[in-house]
Amino acid sequence: MTTIRKWQVGESLPEVTLAPVSRLDLIKYAGASGDYNPIHTIDEEAKKAGLPGIIAHGMWTMGNLAKLFTPYYEEGFVQDYFVRFQSMVFLNDVITLKATVKEKDEKAIRFAVAAVNQHGKEVIKGEAVFSLYE
């Protein structure tokens, strides 16, 4: 079993690459979140708003970042998490999720986290604190 405790400052968790963003992903997220802003699901409405097409909900991308920590939930939990939205995510974008250890002690690990599109552009960056069970 891989343990999150083994990672040292400067090391990165295995990256997670998501399937290309689909319209169905965004429709499902709209229903789950209650965010029915049509710029996320209807091309014509997105274009009326000055966008080239529909964009993913920022929180859809942010929520997916938590997948980096899924293999480690037996050892602890995400205690604190914040991000800045850097760029928009469009249909068919392929997003890669990344986390690098910034600080570590016996109780918690602080990670720099990022979501990067297929062009290498950061769409989200931030930090997550993973608290370890004693």
Coordinates of C-alpha atoms in Angstrom, one line a residue, residues 2-114:
T2 CA 1.3 3.5 -0.9
T3 CA 1.4 5.8 2.1
I4 CA 1.1 9.6 2.0
R5 CA 3.5 9.8 4.9
K6 CA 6.5 8.7 2.7
W7 CA 6.4 11.9 0.5
Q8 CA 9.0 14.5 1.4
V9 CA 9.2 18.2 0.7
G10 CA 9.6 18.8 -3.0
E11 CA 8.2 15.5 -4.0
S12 CA 5.0 15.1 -6.0
L13 CA 2.0 12.8 -5.6
P14 CA 1.2 10.8 -8.8
E15 CA -0.6 13.0 -11.2
V16 CA -4.2 12.3 -12.2
T17 CA -5.3 13.0 -15.7
L18 CA -9.0 13.4 -16.2
A19 CA -11.0 12.3 -19.3
P20 CA -11.7 15.2 -21.7
V21 CA -14.3 17.5 -20.3
S22 CA -17.7 16.6 -21.7
R23 CA -21.0 18.4 -21.9
L24 CA -22.5 15.5 -19.8
D25 CA -19.9 16.1 -17.1
L26 CA -21.1 19.7 -16.8
I27 CA -24.8 18.9 -17.0
K28 CA -24.4 16.4 -14.2
Y29 CA -22.4 18.9 -12.1
A30 CA -25.0 21.6 -12.7
G31 CA -27.6 19.2 -11.3
A32 CA -25.5 18.1 -8.3
S33 CA -24.4 21.6 -7.4
G34 CA -27.5 23.6 -8.3
D35 CA -25.4 25.9 -10.5
Y36 CA -27.6 26.1 -13.6
N37 CA -25.9 29.2 -15.1
P38 CA -26.4 28.5 -18.8
I39 CA -22.8 29.5 -19.7
H40 CA -21.9 26.0 -18.4
T41 CA -24.3 24.0 -20.6
I42 CA -25.7 26.0 -23.5
D43 CA -23.5 27.1 -26.3
E44 CA -25.6 30.1 -27.4
E45 CA -25.8 31.5 -23.9
A46 CA -22.1 31.2 -23.4
K47 CA -21.5 33.1 -26.7
K48 CA -24.0 35.8 -25.7
A49 CA -21.9 36.2 -22.6
G50 CA -18.8 36.8 -24.8
L51 CA -17.3 33.4 -24.4
P52 CA -16.1 31.2 -27.3
G53 CA -18.2 28.3 -25.9
I54 CA -19.4 26.7 -22.7
I55 CA -17.0 26.6 -19.8
A56 CA -16.7 24.2 -16.9
H57 CA -17.8 25.3 -13.5
G58 CA -14.7 26.5 -11.6
M59 CA -15.9 24.4 -8.6
W60 CA -16.1 21.3 -10.9
T61 CA -12.4 21.6 -11.5
M62 CA -11.7 22.4 -7.9
G63 CA -13.6 19.4 -6.7
N64 CA -11.8 17.1 -9.1
L65 CA -8.5 18.2 -7.5
A66 CA -9.5 16.3 -4.4
K67 CA -9.0 13.1 -6.4
L68 CA -5.3 13.4 -5.8
F69 CA -5.9 12.5 -2.2
T70 CA -8.4 9.6 -2.6
P71 CA -5.8 6.8 -2.3
Y72 CA -4.8 8.2 1.1
Y73 CA -8.0 8.7 3.0
E74 CA -7.3 5.8 5.3
E75 CA -4.4 7.8 6.6
G76 CA -6.1 11.2 7.1
F77 CA -8.3 13.8 5.5
V78 CA -8.1 17.1 3.6
Q79 CA -8.4 19.6 6.4
D80 CA -7.9 22.9 4.5
Y81 CA -8.1 23.6 0.8
F82 CA -8.1 26.8 -1.2
V83 CA -7.4 27.7 -4.8
R84 CA -7.3 30.6 -7.2
F85 CA -9.0 30.2 -10.6
Q86 CA -6.4 31.1 -13.2
S87 CA -8.1 30.3 -16.5
M88 CA -11.2 28.9 -18.0
V89 CA -11.8 25.2 -18.8
F90 CA -13.6 24.4 -22.0
L91 CA -15.3 21.4 -23.5
N92 CA -12.8 18.6 -24.5
D93 CA -10.0 20.1 -22.4
V94 CA -7.8 17.4 -20.7
I95 CA -7.0 18.5 -17.2
T96 CA -4.1 17.1 -15.2
L97 CA -4.1 17.4 -11.4
K98 CA -0.9 17.9 -9.5
A99 CA 0.2 18.1 -5.9
T100 CA 3.7 18.8 -4.5
V101 CA 4.7 18.6 -0.8
K102 CA 5.5 22.1 0.5
E103 CA 5.8 21.5 4.2
K104 CA 5.5 18.4 6.4
D105 CA 5.3 17.6 10.1
E106 CA 4.1 14.7 12.2
K107 CA 0.5 15.9 12.1
A108 CA -0.1 17.4 8.6
I109 CA 1.3 17.8 5.1
R110 CA 0.8 21.0 3.1
F111 CA 0.7 20.6 -0.7
A112 CA 0.8 23.0 -3.5
V113 CA -1.9 21.9 -5.9
A114 CA -2.7 22.7 -9.5

